[in-house]
């Protein structure tokens, strides 16, 4: 097959043996080419824009971050990129995070090789593998958890932290938030880490759900100015 017609794939996983296995699986197919790989979020954010793949296959859990945040940041720079999240764990919050970040698919590592190949081909063609009904059910379950108590009771958030939480709720990446409020991306990343710690949340997707709940209950006043 002509190389120009091949599906160009980038792999992000913090286990080298997994990357090698997936690469061997994919390159045994005549229509797929692995054009790059990374073991950390930082490497992926640097390398993916340089090689411009058709599909990025991102591990959800990484030593230096998470694949959902990588997905969000990559799509803010490469809106035509098709992202497939790959994880060892079935996780409502990670699934919702993938939906909010704009991923086209979310699959478990336990699936068989031919199924992964088919998933990559489908997202490369622009299809979504995330059933809208499933995404809606996950959102409802997580929102119900948040509704059971005052989510900010006893939490002393600064005006800036509330502002950043509001931006997270709007699905903006750290890069987009930094541009909106005139801070460096690194400073925003530090704010987000501190914010999650104060709220007792493990993931950015949880913060997005919380912000959506607050906006629904209190309008935009709870966050102060966003611009």
Short mmCIF file of C-alpha atoms in Angstrom, two decimals:
data_model
loop_
_atom_site.label_atom_id
_atom_site.label_comp_id
_atom_site.label_asym_id
_atom_site.label_seq_id
_atom_site.Cartn_x
_atom_site.Cartn_y
_atom_site.Cartn_z
CA UNK A 1 0.00 0.00 0.00
CA UNK A 2 1.18 3.52 -0.78
CA UNK A 3 2.58 5.11 2.42
CA UNK A 4 0.56 8.25 1.75
CA UNK A 5 -2.62 6.21 2.19
CA UNK A 6 -1.62 4.69 5.51
CA UNK A 7 -3.18 5.68 8.82
CA UNK A 8 -0.48 7.49 10.79
CA UNK A 9 -0.60 6.59 14.48
CA UNK A 10 1.18 7.96 17.56
CA UNK A 11 1.39 5.86 20.76
CA UNK A 12 1.54 7.19 24.33
CA UNK A 13 2.00 4.65 27.13
CA UNK A 14 4.38 4.70 30.08
CA UNK A 15 5.20 0.99 29.65
CA UNK A 16 7.68 0.36 26.86
CA UNK A 17 6.64 -3.27 26.47
CA UNK A 18 3.04 -2.17 25.84
CA UNK A 19 4.15 0.35 23.22
CA UNK A 20 6.29 -2.28 21.48
CA UNK A 21 3.46 -4.79 21.50
CA UNK A 22 0.91 -2.34 20.10
CA UNK A 23 3.39 -1.08 17.51
CA UNK A 24 4.12 -4.63 16.29
CA UNK A 25 0.40 -5.35 16.15
CA UNK A 26 -0.40 -2.23 14.14
CA UNK A 27 2.52 -2.39 11.74
CA UNK A 28 1.57 -5.95 10.81
CA UNK A 29 -1.41 -4.29 9.14
CA UNK A 30 -0.82 -2.97 5.65
CA UNK A 31 -2.74 0.26 6.15
CA UNK A 32 -1.30 1.50 9.48
CA UNK A 33 2.04 3.12 10.27
CA UNK A 34 3.31 4.08 13.75
CA UNK A 35 4.99 7.45 13.25
CA UNK A 36 5.97 8.19 16.84
CA UNK A 37 5.74 7.14 20.46
CA UNK A 38 6.20 8.57 23.96
CA UNK A 39 6.35 7.29 27.51
CA UNK A 40 5.36 10.52 29.25
CA UNK A 41 2.79 13.27 28.84
CA UNK A 42 5.54 15.86 28.33
CA UNK A 43 7.11 13.86 25.51
CA UNK A 44 3.76 13.38 23.81
CA UNK A 45 2.92 17.09 23.95
CA UNK A 46 6.26 17.82 22.32
CA UNK A 47 6.34 15.06 19.72
CA UNK A 48 2.77 14.75 18.47
CA UNK A 49 2.61 18.23 16.89
CA UNK A 50 5.93 17.53 15.15
CA UNK A 51 4.76 14.33 13.41
CA UNK A 52 1.06 15.23 13.01
CA UNK A 53 -0.49 11.74 13.11
CA UNK A 54 -4.01 10.88 12.04
CA UNK A 55 -4.69 9.07 15.31
CA UNK A 56 -3.14 9.43 18.77
CA UNK A 57 -3.60 6.41 21.05
CA UNK A 58 -3.22 7.72 24.61
CA UNK A 59 -2.92 5.78 27.85
CA UNK A 60 -5.21 7.29 30.50
CA UNK A 61 -2.87 6.89 33.50
CA UNK A 62 0.69 8.19 33.23
CA UNK A 63 3.50 8.76 35.70
CA UNK A 64 3.69 12.49 34.96
CA UNK A 65 0.02 13.24 34.29
CA UNK A 66 -2.95 11.71 32.56
CA UNK A 67 -3.95 11.00 28.99
CA UNK A 68 -7.17 12.98 29.25
CA UNK A 69 -5.25 16.21 29.90
CA UNK A 70 -2.86 15.33 27.06
CA UNK A 71 -5.87 14.80 24.79
CA UNK A 72 -7.32 18.19 25.71
CA UNK A 73 -4.02 20.01 25.20
CA UNK A 74 -3.28 18.29 21.88
CA UNK A 75 -6.74 19.02 20.49
CA UNK A 76 -6.40 22.68 21.41
CA UNK A 77 -3.39 22.77 19.06
CA UNK A 78 -4.41 20.08 16.55
CA UNK A 79 -8.22 20.17 16.30
CA UNK A 80 -8.29 17.63 13.44
CA UNK A 81 -6.43 14.98 15.46
CA UNK A 82 -8.42 11.82 16.23
CA UNK A 83 -7.79 10.57 19.77
CA UNK A 84 -8.39 7.07 21.10
CA UNK A 85 -8.02 6.61 24.86
CA UNK A 86 -6.60 3.25 25.95
CA UNK A 87 -6.77 2.13 29.58
CA UNK A 88 -6.50 -0.90 31.82
CA UNK A 89 -9.40 0.25 34.00
CA UNK A 90 -13.09 0.80 33.41
CA UNK A 91 -13.63 4.18 35.06
CA UNK A 92 -16.70 6.45 34.83
CA UNK A 93 -14.70 9.58 35.59
CA UNK A 94 -12.01 8.83 33.02
CA UNK A 95 -14.69 8.07 30.42
CA UNK A 96 -16.42 11.37 31.12
CA UNK A 97 -13.05 13.15 31.06
CA UNK A 98 -12.38 11.64 27.64
CA UNK A 99 -15.76 12.84 26.38
CA UNK A 100 -15.18 16.36 27.72
CA UNK A 101 -11.67 16.43 26.26
CA UNK A 102 -12.92 15.53 22.79
CA UNK A 103 -11.64 11.96 22.40
CA UNK A 104 -13.29 9.91 19.65
CA UNK A 105 -13.01 6.63 21.53
CA UNK A 106 -12.31 4.98 24.88
CA UNK A 107 -11.27 1.32 24.91
CA UNK A 108 -9.82 -1.14 27.43
CA UNK A 109 -6.42 -2.77 27.02
CA UNK A 110 -8.10 -6.12 27.56
CA UNK A 111 -9.66 -6.02 24.09
CA UNK A 112 -8.23 -8.29 21.41
CA UNK A 113 -5.71 -7.08 18.84
CA UNK A 114 -8.10 -7.08 15.87
CA UNK A 115 -10.58 -5.03 17.93
CA UNK A 116 -7.95 -2.37 18.63
CA UNK A 117 -7.04 -2.26 14.94
CA UNK A 118 -10.71 -1.82 14.04
CA UNK A 119 -11.11 0.93 16.66
CA UNK A 120 -8.14 2.83 15.23
CA UNK A 121 -9.49 2.56 11.70
CA UNK A 122 -12.89 3.81 12.82
CA UNK A 123 -11.62 6.87 14.70
CA UNK A 124 -9.26 7.62 11.79
CA UNK A 125 -12.37 7.77 9.60
CA UNK A 126 -13.91 10.29 12.01
CA UNK A 127 -16.29 7.94 13.79
CA UNK A 128 -16.99 8.20 17.50
CA UNK A 129 -16.74 5.01 19.52
CA UNK A 130 -18.29 6.62 22.61
CA UNK A 131 -22.03 5.95 22.72
CA UNK A 132 -23.82 9.26 23.53
CA UNK A 133 -26.26 7.39 25.80
CA UNK A 134 -23.39 5.92 27.82
CA UNK A 135 -21.74 9.32 28.15
CA UNK A 136 -25.02 10.85 29.33
CA UNK A 137 -25.52 8.10 31.93
CA UNK A 138 -21.99 8.54 33.27
CA UNK A 139 -22.47 12.31 33.51
CA UNK A 140 -25.73 11.83 35.42
CA UNK A 141 -24.15 9.40 37.92
CA UNK A 142 -21.22 11.66 38.64
CA UNK A 143 -23.40 14.76 38.94
CA UNK A 144 -25.63 12.92 41.41
CA UNK A 145 -22.59 12.28 43.61
CA UNK A 146 -21.74 15.97 43.54
CA UNK A 147 -25.33 16.99 44.32
CA UNK A 148 -25.45 15.10 47.62
CA UNK A 149 -23.64 17.83 49.57
CA UNK A 150 -22.41 21.39 49.25
CA UNK A 151 -19.29 20.76 47.15
CA UNK A 152 -17.46 23.89 48.37
CA UNK A 153 -18.40 23.60 52.06
CA UNK A 154 -15.29 24.29 54.12
CA UNK A 155 -13.12 24.91 51.04
CA UNK A 156 -11.38 28.27 50.97
CA UNK A 157 -10.85 29.02 47.27
CA UNK A 158 -9.25 32.25 46.16
CA UNK A 159 -10.92 34.35 43.48
CA UNK A 160 -8.26 33.18 41.00
CA UNK A 161 -8.88 29.52 41.85
CA UNK A 162 -12.63 29.96 41.36
CA UNK A 163 -11.93 31.64 38.04
CA UNK A 164 -9.74 28.75 36.89
CA UNK A 165 -12.30 26.20 38.09
CA UNK A 166 -14.91 27.94 35.97
CA UNK A 167 -12.66 27.75 32.90
CA UNK A 168 -12.07 24.03 33.55
CA UNK A 169 -15.84 23.59 33.59
CA UNK A 170 -15.97 25.13 30.13
CA UNK A 171 -13.57 22.45 28.86
CA UNK A 172 -10.63 24.77 28.34
CA UNK A 173 -7.07 23.45 28.36
CA UNK A 174 -4.32 24.93 30.54
CA UNK A 175 -2.99 26.70 27.45
CA UNK A 176 -6.39 28.26 26.71
CA UNK A 177 -6.90 29.29 30.34
CA UNK A 178 -3.44 30.87 30.42
CA UNK A 179 -4.24 32.96 27.35
CA UNK A 180 -7.63 34.01 28.75
CA UNK A 181 -6.35 35.22 32.14
CA UNK A 182 -2.86 36.37 31.10
CA UNK A 183 -0.78 33.86 33.06
CA UNK A 184 1.88 31.40 31.95
CA UNK A 185 0.76 27.86 31.18
CA UNK A 186 3.06 26.58 33.95
CA UNK A 187 1.41 28.91 36.48
CA UNK A 188 -2.04 27.70 35.45
CA UNK A 189 -0.88 24.08 35.77
CA UNK A 190 0.27 24.83 39.33
CA UNK A 191 -3.06 26.49 40.14
CA UNK A 192 -4.95 23.47 38.80
CA UNK A 193 -2.90 21.06 40.94
CA UNK A 194 -3.48 23.18 44.05
CA UNK A 195 -7.18 23.50 43.22
CA UNK A 196 -7.66 19.75 42.89
CA UNK A 197 -5.86 19.26 46.19
CA UNK A 198 -8.09 21.75 48.02
CA UNK A 199 -11.22 20.16 46.58
CA UNK A 200 -10.04 16.63 47.36
CA UNK A 201 -10.41 15.63 43.71
CA UNK A 202 -8.14 13.26 41.83
CA UNK A 203 -8.94 14.30 38.28
CA UNK A 204 -9.62 17.33 36.16
CA UNK A 205 -12.82 15.75 34.85
CA UNK A 206 -14.20 15.75 38.40
CA UNK A 207 -13.47 19.47 38.66
CA UNK A 208 -15.27 20.04 35.35
CA UNK A 209 -18.38 18.30 36.68
CA UNK A 210 -18.21 20.32 39.89
CA UNK A 211 -17.95 23.60 37.97
CA UNK A 212 -20.91 22.62 35.79
CA UNK A 213 -22.95 21.87 38.91
CA UNK A 214 -22.03 25.21 40.51
CA UNK A 215 -22.92 27.11 37.36
CA UNK A 216 -26.27 25.30 37.18
CA UNK A 217 -27.08 26.04 40.83
CA UNK A 218 -25.66 29.55 41.21
CA UNK A 219 -25.08 30.97 37.72
CA UNK A 220 -21.73 32.53 36.91
CA UNK A 221 -21.62 34.65 40.08
CA UNK A 222 -19.90 31.94 42.15
CA UNK A 223 -16.78 32.19 39.97
CA UNK A 224 -16.34 35.95 39.75
CA UNK A 225 -15.05 37.38 36.45
CA UNK A 226 -13.79 34.94 33.85
CA UNK A 227 -11.93 37.31 31.57
#
